[in-house]
Every structure is written in structure tokens, then in C-alpha cells.
Coordinates of C-alpha atoms in Angstrom, one line a residue:
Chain A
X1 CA 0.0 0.0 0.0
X2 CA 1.7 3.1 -1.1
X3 CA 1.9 5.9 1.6
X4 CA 0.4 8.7 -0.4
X5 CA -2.8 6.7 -0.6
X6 CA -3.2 5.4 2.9
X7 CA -6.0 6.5 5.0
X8 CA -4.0 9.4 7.3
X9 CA -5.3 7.3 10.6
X10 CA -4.3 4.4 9.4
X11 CA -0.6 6.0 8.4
X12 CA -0.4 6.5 12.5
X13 CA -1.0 3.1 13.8
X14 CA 1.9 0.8 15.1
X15 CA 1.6 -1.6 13.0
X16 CA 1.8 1.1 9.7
X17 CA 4.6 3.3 10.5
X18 CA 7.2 3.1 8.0
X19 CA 10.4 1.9 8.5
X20 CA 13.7 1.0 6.0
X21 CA 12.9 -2.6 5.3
X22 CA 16.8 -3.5 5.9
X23 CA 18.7 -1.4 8.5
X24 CA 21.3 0.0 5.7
X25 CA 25.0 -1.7 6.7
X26 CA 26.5 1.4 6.3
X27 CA 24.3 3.7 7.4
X28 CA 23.2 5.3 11.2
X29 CA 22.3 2.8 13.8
X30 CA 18.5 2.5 14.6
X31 CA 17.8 3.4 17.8
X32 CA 14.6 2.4 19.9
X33 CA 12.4 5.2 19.5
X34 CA 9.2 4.0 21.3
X35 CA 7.6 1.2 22.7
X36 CA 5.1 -0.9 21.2
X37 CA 3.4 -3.3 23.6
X38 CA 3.5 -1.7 26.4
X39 CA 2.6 -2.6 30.5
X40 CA 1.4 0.1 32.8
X41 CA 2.2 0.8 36.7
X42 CA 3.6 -1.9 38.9
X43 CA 3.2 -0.8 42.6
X44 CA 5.0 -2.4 45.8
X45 CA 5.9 -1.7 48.9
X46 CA 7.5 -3.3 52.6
X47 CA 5.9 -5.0 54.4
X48 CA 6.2 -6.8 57.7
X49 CA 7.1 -10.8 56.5
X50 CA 8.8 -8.9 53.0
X51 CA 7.8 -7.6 50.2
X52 CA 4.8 -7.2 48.4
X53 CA 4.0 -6.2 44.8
X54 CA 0.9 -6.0 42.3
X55 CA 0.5 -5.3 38.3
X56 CA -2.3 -5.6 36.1
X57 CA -2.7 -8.9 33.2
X58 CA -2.7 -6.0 30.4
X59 CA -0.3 -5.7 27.5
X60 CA -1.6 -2.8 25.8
X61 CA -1.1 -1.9 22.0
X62 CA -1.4 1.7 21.8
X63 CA -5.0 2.8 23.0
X64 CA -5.7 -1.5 22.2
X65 CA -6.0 -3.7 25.5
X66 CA -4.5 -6.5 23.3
X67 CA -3.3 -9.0 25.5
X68 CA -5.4 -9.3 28.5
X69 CA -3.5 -12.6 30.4
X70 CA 0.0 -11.1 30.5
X71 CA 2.2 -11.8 33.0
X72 CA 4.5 -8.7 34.1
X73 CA 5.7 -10.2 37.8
X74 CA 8.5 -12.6 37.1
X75 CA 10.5 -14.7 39.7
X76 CA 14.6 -14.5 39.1
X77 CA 15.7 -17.3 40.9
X78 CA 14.6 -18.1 44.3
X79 CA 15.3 -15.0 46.2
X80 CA 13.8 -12.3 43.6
X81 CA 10.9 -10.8 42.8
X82 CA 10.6 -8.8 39.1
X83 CA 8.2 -6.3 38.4
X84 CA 7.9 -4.9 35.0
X85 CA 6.0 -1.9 33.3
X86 CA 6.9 -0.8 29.9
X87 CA 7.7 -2.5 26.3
X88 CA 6.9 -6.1 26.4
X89 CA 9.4 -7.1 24.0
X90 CA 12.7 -5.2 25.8
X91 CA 11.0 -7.5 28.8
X92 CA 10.7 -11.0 27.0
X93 CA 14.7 -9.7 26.1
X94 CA 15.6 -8.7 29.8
X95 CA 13.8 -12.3 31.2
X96 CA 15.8 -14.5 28.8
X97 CA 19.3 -12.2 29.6
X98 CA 18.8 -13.0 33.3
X99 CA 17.4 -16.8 32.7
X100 CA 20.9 -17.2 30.9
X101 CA 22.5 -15.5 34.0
X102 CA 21.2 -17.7 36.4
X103 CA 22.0 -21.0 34.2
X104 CA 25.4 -19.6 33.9
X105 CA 25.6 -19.5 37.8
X106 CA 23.8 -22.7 38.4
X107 CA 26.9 -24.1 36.2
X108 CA 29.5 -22.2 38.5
X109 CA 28.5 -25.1 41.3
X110 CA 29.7 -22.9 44.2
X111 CA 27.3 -23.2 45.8
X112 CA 26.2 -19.6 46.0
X113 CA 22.8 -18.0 44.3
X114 CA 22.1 -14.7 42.5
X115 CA 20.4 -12.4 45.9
X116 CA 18.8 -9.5 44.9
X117 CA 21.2 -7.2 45.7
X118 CA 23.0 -8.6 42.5
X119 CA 20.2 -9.5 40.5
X120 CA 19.4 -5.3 41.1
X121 CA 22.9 -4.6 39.9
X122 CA 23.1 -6.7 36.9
X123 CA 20.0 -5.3 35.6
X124 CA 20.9 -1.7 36.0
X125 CA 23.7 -1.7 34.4
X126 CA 22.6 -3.4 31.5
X127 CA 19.9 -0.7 31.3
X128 CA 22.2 2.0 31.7
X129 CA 24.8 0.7 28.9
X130 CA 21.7 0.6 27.0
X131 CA 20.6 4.2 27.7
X132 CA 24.3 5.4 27.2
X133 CA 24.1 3.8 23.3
X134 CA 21.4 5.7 23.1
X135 CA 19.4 2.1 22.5
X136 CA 17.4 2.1 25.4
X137 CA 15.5 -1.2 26.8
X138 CA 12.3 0.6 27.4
X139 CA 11.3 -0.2 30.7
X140 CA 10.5 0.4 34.4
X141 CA 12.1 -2.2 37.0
X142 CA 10.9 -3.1 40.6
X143 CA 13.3 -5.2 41.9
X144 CA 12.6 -7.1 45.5
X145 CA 13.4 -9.9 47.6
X146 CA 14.8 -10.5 50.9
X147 CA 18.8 -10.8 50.9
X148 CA 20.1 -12.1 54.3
X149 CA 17.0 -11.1 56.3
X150 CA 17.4 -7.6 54.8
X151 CA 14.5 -6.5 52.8
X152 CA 15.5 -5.0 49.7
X153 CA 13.1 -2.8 47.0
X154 CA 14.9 -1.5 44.1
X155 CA 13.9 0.5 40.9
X156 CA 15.9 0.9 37.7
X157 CA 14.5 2.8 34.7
X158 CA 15.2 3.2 30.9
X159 CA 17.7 5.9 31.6
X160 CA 19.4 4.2 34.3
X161 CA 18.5 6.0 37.1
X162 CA 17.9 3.8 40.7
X163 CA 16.5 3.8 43.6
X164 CA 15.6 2.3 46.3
X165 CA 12.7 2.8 48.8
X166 CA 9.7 1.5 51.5
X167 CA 7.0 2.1 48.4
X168 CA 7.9 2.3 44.4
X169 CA 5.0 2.8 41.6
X170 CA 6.0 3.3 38.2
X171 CA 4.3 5.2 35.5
X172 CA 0.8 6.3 36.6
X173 CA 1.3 4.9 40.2
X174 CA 3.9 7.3 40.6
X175 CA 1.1 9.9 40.6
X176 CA -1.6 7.9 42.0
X177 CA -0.8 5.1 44.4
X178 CA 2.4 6.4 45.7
X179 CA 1.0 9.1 47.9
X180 CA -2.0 6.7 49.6
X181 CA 1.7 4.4 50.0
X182 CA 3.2 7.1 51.7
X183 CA 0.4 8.1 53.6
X184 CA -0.4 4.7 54.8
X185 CA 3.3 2.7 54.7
X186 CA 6.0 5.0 54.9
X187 CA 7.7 4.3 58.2
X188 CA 5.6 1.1 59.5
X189 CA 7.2 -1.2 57.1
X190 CA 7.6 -3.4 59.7
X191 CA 3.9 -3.5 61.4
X192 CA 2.2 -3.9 58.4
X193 CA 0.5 -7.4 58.1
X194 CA 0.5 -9.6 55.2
X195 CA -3.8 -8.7 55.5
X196 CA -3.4 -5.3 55.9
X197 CA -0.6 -5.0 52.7
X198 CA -3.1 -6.6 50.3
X199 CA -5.7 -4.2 51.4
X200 CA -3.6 -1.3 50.6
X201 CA -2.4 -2.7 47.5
X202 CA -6.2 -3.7 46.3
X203 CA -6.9 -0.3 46.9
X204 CA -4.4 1.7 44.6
X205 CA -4.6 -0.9 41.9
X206 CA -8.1 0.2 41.9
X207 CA -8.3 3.7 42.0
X208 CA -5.7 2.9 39.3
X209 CA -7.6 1.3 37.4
X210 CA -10.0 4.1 37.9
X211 CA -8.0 6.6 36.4
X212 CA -5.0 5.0 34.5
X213 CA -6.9 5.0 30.7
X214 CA -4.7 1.8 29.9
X215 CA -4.9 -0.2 32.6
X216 CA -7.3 -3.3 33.3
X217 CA -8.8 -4.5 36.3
X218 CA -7.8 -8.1 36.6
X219 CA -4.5 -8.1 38.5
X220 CA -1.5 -10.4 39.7
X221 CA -0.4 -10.4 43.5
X222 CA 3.4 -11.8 44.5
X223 CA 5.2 -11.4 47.3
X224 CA 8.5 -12.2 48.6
X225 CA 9.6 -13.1 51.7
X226 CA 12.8 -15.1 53.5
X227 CA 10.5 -17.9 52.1
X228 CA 11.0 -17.1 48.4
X229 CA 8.7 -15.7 45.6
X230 CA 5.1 -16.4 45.1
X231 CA 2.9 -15.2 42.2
X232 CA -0.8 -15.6 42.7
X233 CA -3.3 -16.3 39.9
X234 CA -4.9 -13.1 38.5
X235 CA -8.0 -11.8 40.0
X236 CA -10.7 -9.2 39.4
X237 CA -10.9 -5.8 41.5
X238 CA -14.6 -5.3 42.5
X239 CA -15.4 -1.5 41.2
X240 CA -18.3 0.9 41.7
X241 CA -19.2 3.0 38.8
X242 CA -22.1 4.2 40.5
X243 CA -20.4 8.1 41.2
X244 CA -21.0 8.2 37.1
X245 CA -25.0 8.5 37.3
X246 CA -24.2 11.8 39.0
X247 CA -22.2 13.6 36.6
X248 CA -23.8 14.8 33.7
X249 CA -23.3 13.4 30.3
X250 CA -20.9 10.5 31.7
X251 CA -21.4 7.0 30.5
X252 CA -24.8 6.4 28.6
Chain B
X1 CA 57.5 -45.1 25.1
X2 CA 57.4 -47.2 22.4
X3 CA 59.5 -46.2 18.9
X4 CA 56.1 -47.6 16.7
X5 CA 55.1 -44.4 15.4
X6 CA 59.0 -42.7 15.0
X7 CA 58.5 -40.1 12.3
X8 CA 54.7 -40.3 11.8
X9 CA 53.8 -39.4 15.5
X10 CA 55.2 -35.6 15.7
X11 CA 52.3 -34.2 14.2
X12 CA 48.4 -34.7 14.5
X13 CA 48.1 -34.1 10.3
X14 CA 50.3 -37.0 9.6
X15 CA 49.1 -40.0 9.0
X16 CA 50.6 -43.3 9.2
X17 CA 51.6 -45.6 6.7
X18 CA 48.9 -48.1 8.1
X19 CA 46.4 -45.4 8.3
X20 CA 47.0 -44.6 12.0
X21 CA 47.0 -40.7 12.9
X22 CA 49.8 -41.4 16.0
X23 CA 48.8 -37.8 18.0
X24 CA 45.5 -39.2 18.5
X25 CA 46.3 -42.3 20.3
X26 CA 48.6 -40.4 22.5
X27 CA 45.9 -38.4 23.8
X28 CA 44.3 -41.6 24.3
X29 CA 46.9 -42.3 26.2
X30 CA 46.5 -39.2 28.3
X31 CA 42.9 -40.5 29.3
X32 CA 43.6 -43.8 30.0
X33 CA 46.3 -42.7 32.4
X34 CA 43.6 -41.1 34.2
X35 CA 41.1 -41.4 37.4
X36 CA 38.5 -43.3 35.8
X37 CA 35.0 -41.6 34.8
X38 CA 31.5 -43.5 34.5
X39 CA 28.3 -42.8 32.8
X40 CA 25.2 -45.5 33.4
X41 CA 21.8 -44.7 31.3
X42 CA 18.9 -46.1 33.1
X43 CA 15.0 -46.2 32.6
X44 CA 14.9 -42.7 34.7
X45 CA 17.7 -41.2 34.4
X46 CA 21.6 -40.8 33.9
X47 CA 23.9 -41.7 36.6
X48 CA 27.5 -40.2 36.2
X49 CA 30.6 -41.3 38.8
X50 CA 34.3 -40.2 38.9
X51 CA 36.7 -41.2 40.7
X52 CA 39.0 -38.4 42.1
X53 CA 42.2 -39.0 42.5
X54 CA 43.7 -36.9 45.3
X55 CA 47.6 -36.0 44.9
X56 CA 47.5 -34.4 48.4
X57 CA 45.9 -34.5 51.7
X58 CA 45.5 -30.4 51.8
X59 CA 43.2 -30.9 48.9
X60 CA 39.6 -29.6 50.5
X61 CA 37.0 -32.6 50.4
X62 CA 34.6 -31.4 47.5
X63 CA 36.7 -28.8 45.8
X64 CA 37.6 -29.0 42.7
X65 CA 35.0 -31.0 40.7
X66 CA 35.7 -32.9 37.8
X67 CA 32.1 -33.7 37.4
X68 CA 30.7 -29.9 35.7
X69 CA 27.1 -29.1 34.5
X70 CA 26.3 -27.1 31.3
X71 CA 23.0 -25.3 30.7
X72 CA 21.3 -27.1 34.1
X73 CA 19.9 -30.4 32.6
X74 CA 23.1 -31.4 31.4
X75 CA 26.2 -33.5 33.2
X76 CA 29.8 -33.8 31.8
X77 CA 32.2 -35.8 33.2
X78 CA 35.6 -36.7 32.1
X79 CA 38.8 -38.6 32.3
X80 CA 41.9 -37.5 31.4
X81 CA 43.5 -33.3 31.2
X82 CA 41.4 -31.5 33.8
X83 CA 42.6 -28.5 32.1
X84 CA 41.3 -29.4 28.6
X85 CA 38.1 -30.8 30.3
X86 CA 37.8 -27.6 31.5
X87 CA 37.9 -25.7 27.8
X88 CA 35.8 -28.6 26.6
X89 CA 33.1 -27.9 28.9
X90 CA 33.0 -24.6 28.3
X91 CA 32.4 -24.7 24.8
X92 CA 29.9 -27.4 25.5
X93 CA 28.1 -24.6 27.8
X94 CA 28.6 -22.3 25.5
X95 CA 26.7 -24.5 22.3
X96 CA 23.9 -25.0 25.2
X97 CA 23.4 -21.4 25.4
X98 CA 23.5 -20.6 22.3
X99 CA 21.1 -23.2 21.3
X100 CA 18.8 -22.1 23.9
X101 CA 18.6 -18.8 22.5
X102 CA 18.1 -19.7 19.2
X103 CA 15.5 -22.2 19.9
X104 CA 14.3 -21.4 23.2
X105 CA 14.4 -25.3 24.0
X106 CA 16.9 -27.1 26.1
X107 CA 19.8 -28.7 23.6
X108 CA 18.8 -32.4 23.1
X109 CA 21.7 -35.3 24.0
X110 CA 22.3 -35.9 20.3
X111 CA 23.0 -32.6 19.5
X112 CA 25.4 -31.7 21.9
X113 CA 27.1 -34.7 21.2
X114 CA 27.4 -34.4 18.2
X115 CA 28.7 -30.4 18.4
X116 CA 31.2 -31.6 21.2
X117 CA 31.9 -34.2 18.9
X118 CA 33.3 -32.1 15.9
X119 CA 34.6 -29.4 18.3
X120 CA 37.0 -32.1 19.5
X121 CA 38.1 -33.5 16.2
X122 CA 38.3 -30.4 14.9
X123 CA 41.6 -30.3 16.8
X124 CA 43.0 -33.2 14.9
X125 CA 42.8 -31.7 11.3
X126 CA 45.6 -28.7 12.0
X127 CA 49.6 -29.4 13.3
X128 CA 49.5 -26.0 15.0
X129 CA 47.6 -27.5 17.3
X130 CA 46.6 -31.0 19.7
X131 CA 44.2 -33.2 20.6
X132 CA 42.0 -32.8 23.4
X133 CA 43.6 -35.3 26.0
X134 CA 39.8 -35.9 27.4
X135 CA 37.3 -38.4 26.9
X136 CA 34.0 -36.8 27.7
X137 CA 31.1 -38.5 29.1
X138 CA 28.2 -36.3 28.4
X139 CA 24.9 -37.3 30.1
X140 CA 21.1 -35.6 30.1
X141 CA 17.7 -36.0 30.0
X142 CA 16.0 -34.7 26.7
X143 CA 12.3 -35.1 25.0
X144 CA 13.8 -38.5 24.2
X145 CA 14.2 -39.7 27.5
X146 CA 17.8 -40.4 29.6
X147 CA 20.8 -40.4 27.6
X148 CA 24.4 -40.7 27.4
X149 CA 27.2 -39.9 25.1
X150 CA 30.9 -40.6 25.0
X151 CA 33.1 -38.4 23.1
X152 CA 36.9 -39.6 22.8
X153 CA 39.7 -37.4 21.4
X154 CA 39.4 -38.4 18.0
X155 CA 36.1 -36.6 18.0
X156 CA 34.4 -40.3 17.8
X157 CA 31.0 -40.1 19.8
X158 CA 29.2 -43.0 20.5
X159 CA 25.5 -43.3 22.8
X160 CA 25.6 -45.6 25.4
X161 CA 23.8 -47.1 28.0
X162 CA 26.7 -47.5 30.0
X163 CA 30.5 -46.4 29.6
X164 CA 33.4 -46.1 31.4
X165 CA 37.5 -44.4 30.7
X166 CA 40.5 -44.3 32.1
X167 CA 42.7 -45.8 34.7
X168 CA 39.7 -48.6 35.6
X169 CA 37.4 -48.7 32.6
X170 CA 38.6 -52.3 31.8
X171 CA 37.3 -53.4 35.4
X172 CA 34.4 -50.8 34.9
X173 CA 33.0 -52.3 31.5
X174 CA 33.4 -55.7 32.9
X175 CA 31.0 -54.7 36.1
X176 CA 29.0 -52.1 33.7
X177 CA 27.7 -55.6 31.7
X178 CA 26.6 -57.3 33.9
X179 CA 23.9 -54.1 35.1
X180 CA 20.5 -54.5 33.3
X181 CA 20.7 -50.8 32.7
X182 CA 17.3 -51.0 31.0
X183 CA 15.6 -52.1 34.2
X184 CA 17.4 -49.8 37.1
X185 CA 16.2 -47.0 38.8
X186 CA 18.6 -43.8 39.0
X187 CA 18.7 -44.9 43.3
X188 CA 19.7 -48.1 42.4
X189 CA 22.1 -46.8 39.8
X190 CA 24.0 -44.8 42.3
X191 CA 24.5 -47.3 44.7
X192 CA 26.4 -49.3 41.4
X193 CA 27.8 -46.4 40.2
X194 CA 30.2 -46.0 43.7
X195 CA 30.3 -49.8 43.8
X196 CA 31.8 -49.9 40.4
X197 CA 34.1 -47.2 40.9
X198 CA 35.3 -48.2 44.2
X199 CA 36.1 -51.7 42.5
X200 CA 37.9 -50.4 39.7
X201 CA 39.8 -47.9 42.1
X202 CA 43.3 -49.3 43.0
X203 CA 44.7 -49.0 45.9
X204 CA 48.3 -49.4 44.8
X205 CA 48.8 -47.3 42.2
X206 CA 46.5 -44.5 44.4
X207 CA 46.0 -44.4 47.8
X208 CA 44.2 -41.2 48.1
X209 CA 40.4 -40.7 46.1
X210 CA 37.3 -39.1 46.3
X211 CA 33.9 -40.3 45.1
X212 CA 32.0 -37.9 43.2
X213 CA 28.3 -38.7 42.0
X214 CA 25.6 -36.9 40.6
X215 CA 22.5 -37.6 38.1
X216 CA 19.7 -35.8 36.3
X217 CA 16.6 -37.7 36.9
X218 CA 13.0 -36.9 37.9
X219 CA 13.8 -36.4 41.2
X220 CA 16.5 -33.7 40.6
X221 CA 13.8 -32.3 38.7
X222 CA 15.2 -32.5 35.3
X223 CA 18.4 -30.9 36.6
X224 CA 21.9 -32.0 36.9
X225 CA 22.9 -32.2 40.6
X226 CA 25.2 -33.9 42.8
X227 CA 23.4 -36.3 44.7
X228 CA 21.8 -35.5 47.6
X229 CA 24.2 -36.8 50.7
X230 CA 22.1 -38.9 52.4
X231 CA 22.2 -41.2 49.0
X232 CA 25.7 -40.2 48.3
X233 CA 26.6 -41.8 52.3
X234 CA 24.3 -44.8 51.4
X235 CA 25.9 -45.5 47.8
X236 CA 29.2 -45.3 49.7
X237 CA 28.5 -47.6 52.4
X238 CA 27.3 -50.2 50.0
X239 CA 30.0 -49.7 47.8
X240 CA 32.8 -50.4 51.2
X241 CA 30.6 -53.4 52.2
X242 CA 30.7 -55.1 48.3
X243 CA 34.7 -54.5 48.5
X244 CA 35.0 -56.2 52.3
X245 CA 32.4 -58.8 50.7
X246 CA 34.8 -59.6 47.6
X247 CA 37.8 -62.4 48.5
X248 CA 38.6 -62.7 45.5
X249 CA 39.9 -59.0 45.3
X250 CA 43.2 -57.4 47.4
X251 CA 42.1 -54.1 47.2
X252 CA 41.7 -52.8 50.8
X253 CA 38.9 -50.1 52.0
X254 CA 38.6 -47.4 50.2
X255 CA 39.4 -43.7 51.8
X256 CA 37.1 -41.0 51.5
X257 CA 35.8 -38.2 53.6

């Protein structure tokens, strides 16, 4: 279909942007320039027994909720817990890096495992050396896991940049849930039950999924403790639309 | 050392006049003067056995494996150069990997035979370089079910159901035939494994060895492991009792840790 002719809507969707067919041998390197499938906030926080962390089943494509059964929490090892919000694909490319990592240190026979703290470090600086090609993996990281007793909650970014806190959101929970986190976990990491932390996380994955216009409603729970990592089956947030019959001209 | 192959022996890309490439056989040599190294294939799993021969008491009781794992599900063990075993098994991880990324499957046994395979006899086609002084017992658990491949340094593989080299691999086969392999469970295989390697241990030439065992079965969960030590203690304790039961042998107890 030549470009002249397309429909100009049509010219704008993912799958219709143009590209060179063959990245020319010669020429300038292609750089990522955006991301395509794409996964929204991931939201987790201390907690007494470790750490806890929720993200929704939704790979989006563009304004599409294409893939509604995704999984974006990911166990690295024993010890870790993986978060991911961002391109999909730079994800799938990030899980089979660190799935050859771990084989790698399986073969070592040391007896020693990857702990978080490392697991954190490897995957920062490959996302750095990325950002510094200017190649970026496009992605927001929430790292966890409990590394001799110590609980550990790391984020790494696209650029690079790192941190660790109690609480980390990415993307719209960085605007939405992180302030009910602060208000409610900030500085009782360690009295907050296992009850009470699923309560608080229900609640900003819902008034995320309230708000965030690309996000879905059926979630994934994991948390990690000195036990290990464990991923629950996804599950529906209860909602009430009911505030909509008072504003005018919202819904039908 | 014998004169038989004076002039056609200095170089792995000479053949002999009967056909004989001289280098090759040396580095057979090199294996056979080495600790010997087992492999059984049973109906759920692979059992693989070594015996380590210490050259010093201040060697530290598990250190320095010659049994190595590649890519998880896969076990390697050797006789002969523990330094070429080394570079072997690293290519052999390396092939793993990078089958794993092309084809996001585990590398099947045959495979990874048969890449070992050429990788080692590879290094008999060029005089700037030697055979691999290593005969590589490669053993996993694929789609096919339990296998096990021997790679010598010719860069001859073979599959097996059960193999032995070096120092003891005559006594070894002898033992390894009378096994009905087909029929054995990988607990059973372990006890036979440390039997077999005790018996072909001797005392004489070596005072000083360790046992090392390990397998890939269902209940390593597909991986390759060492085996757990409360089989490892058992397999060793029936291995000392058949060698106190035998009269017809010299060989005294075995040592270990």
C-alpha cells in the first residue's frame, strides 16, 4: 500500500509506520524510538514478612487492551521478585538475559545463588549501557526480595536512574498510588501485616484502574519473603461505577 | 615409550603408513592414564561417577569437581587433562546457550554430542595445534528420554547405555555388563555407580580418592545435581561393604571423607 494513498489514521498506527525494510550496513544505527506493547504501573511496597507487589494482566497496543492474560511479575531465581512496566518485548529480552545469567551460575556449582542485591545490579547496568548507546530497553524495573533477612526494594529505569525505597510505583502509580503508600506505609514497614498490605495494594490498583486509561482490572499479586517468591493467579478488583449517574453526560 | 610411530607421530596431520593418525592415540593415552569416569543410562535417568584422584591431603573434600554441569539439565564428566576438560566444557556450555537462544528449548543429547563431537576432532585436522587429552562422558535428559554420550579425542561419539574411561574402565565395563541398565532406577544406579568405581579404584597405584556422583533424573527435577548426601553416604557404604564382601579382590577399603 503506497503511503500517499493510505488513509492518514491508518498511516499513524503501530503496525503502519514506516520503516527502511533492511537497516542499511552502512548507514546510522537505529535506535529504539518508542515502545510498542507496552505494560502500565507496577506498585510495591515493605511490608512486615517482606515484600509485596501488584501489576495488572494488560499488554496494551497503543490505545488496544491486546493482551489481557500477561504476566509482568516474574520470579529470578529463588530470592527475587521482578516487576515490569513498559515495552513487552525489551521485557521478554531482559527475562531470557537473566534466565541465561542464572543458568550460567547454576553451572559455576559454588554453591552460591544470585540475591537480589546482584540480580538489582546486573539489571541496572545493562539498562544504563543501553541508555548510554542511546538504544534504550524501554522499561521500568521493581526489583525485590529479601537478601540475608534484609528487605530490599529496588527501581531501575530506561535511563538508568535507581533507587531504592519502602514504596515504588512506576508510571501512573507514581502519581496515583504512591502518595496513599506514603500516607499509609511510609515508616511502619515493619507492622504492616501480610492482610493489611493486600488491602492497601487492592486499593491503589483500583483507584488505578479508575484513572490510568490503559490499565485493566484483573491483577497479579506476588510477594517475597525469606521464604521465596510467590505469584498468585490473576483476580478481578470489585469496582463501583455508581459516582458516574451523577455527573452529567458521563457513560450512557 | 614405544618407537612404533617414529616419524609419523610428531604431528596430528600425519598420517601413518597403516592409516594410524599417532597424536590421537597419545591423547588416548593421556585418558587412559587417568582417574576413571562413568556414565550408566537407566529407565529414569543418567547416573554419572568419577573417581577423584587426590595428589594431596590439603586438597579440600569437594573442591575442585571434575564432574561440571552445562546449561542445568546437562552433566559432563571426564577422564583424562582436567585442564582441557575444563575448555571442553566450556564450549559445550557455550553451544547449550547458544542453542537455547536460538530455539528457546533445552539442547537435546544428540546434539550436543554431536557439536562436542566435531569441536574435538576439529583439533586433529591442524599441526598447529593437539588433541583434546579428554574423553567426555556427556549425560542428560532430553524429549527423548535419559541419555548418554561418549566423546573420545578423535572426535568419535558413541550413545551408550553404560560407559566407562580411564585408569579402571577395563574393570568398569566388565562390572558395567553385567547391570541390566534397562531395568534400574537412578537410586539403584547410584549405589552401582560408587560400587563400580570403588572396585575399579586401585589402591596401589593411588591411595588417596574421592567419590563424586551426581545424576539428572525426575527427582533432581530434570536438573543435573550432585546427589543429595544422604544417597551419596548410602551409595558409599554399600559400595565399602561389596569390596569387604569380595575375596577374591586385594584391594583394601577405600578412603574417603
Amino acid at each position: 500500500q503506497g503511503l500517499d494513498d493510505m488513509d492518514p489514521i491508518e498511516f499513524r498506527l503501530p503496525h503502519t509506520i514506516q520503516r527502511p525494510a533492511v537497516a542499511p550496513s552502512h548507514g546510522p544505527k537505529a535506535h529504539t524510538t518508542r515502545p510498542i506493547v507496552t505494560g502500565t504501573s507496577v506498585v510495591a511496597f515493605k511490608y512486615k514478612d517482606g515484600i509485596i507487589m501488584a501489576a495488572d494482566c494488560l499488554a496494551s497496543y497503543g490505545s488496544l487492551a491486546r493482551y489481557r492474560n500477561e504476566k509482568r511479575l516474574m520470579a529470578v531465581g529463588e530470592t527475587t521478585l521482578l516487576g515490569v512496566s513498559g515495552d513487552m518485548s525489551d521485557f521478554q529480552h531482559m527475562q531470557h538475559t537473566l534466565e541465561s545469567l542464572l543458568t550460567q551460575e547454576y553451572d559455576m556449582d559454588d554453591g552460591q545463588t544470585l540475591g537480589t542485591k546482584s540480580v538489582y545490579k546486573c539489571i541496572s547496568n545493562i539498562m544504563y549501557n543501553r541508555r548510554t548507546k542511546g538504544d534504550p530497553l524501554w522499561n521500568s524495573y521493581v526489583i525485590a526480595g529479601v537478601d540475608n533477612g534484609q528487605k530490599m526494594l529496588g527501581y531501575v529505569d530506561l535511563y538508568g536512574t535507581t533507587y531504592q525505597s519502602t514504596s515504588i510505583a512506576t508510571g501512573y502509580g507514581g502519581h496515583l498510588a504512591q502518595p496513599i503508600l506514603r500516607r499509609l506505609v511510609e515508616g511502619r514497614e515493619d507492622e504492616v501485616t501480610e492482610e493489611e498490605a493486600v488491602q492497601i495494594l487492592d486499593e491503589c490498583m483500583r483507584v488505578l484502574f479508575y484513572r490510568d486509561a490503559r490499565s485493566l482490572s484483573k491483577i497479579r499479586r506476588a510477594k517475597v519473603t525469606a521464604q521465596g517468591v510467590e505469584i498468585s493467579e490473576p483476580y478481578t478488583l470489585e469496582t463501583n461505577w455508581d459516582f458516574a449517574e451523577s455527573i452529567t453526560g458521563y457513560g450512557s | 615409550m614405544t618407537s612404533i610411530g617414529t616419524g609419523y607421530d610428531l604431528s596430528v596431520s600425519t598420517y601413518s603408513p597403516d592409516g594410524r593418525v599417532f597424536q590421537v592415540e597419545y591423547a588416548q593415552k593421556a585418558v587412559d592414564n587417568s582417574g576413571t569416569a562413568l556414565g550408566l543410562r537407566v529407565k529414569d535417568g543418567v547416573v554419572l561417577a568419577v573417581e577423584k584422584i587426590k595428589h594431596s591431603r590439603l586438597l579440600v573434600p569437594h573442591a575442585n569437581r571434575r564432574i561440571m554441569t552445562a546449561g542445568k539439565h546437562i552433566g559432563v564428566a571426564t577422564a583424562g587433562w582436567i585442564s582441557d576438560t575444563r575448555h571442553l566444557v566450556k564450549r559445550v556450555r557455550d553451544e547449550a546457550r547458544d542453542y537455547r537462544s536460538t530455539y528457546k528449548v533445552d539442547i537435546p543429547a544428540k546434539i550436543i554430542a554431536e557439536r562436542t563431537g566435531m569441536y574435538a576432532q576439529a583439533y586433529t585436522l591442524y599441526s598447529a595445534v593437539r588433541p583434546f587429552g579428554v574423553s567426555t562422558i556427556i549425560g542428560t535428559v532430553d524429549a527423548d528420554g535419559p541419555q548418554l554420550y561418549m566423546i573420545e579425542p578423535s572426535g568419535q561419539y558413541v550413545g551408550y547405555r553404560g560407559c566407562a574411561a580411564g585408569k579402571g574402565k577395563q574393570v568398569a565395563k566388565t562390572e558395567i555388563e553385567k547391570l541390566n541398565l534397562d531395568q534400574m532406577t537412578a537410586r539403584e544406579a547410584i549405589k552401582e555407580a560408587a560400587r563400580i568405581i570403588y572396585a575399579a579404584h586401585d589402591d596401589s597405584k593411588d591411595k588417596l580418592f574421592e567419590l563424586e556422583l551426581s545424576w539428572i533424573c525426575a527427582e533432581s527435577n530434570g536438573l543435573h545435581t550432585h546427589v543429595p548426601q544422604n544417597l551419596f553416604d548410602e551409595a558409599i557404604q554399600h559400595a565399602e561393604r561389596s569390596l569387604n564382601d569380595d575375596e577374591d579382590d586385594d584391594e583394601m577399603e577405600g578412603d574417603d571423607e
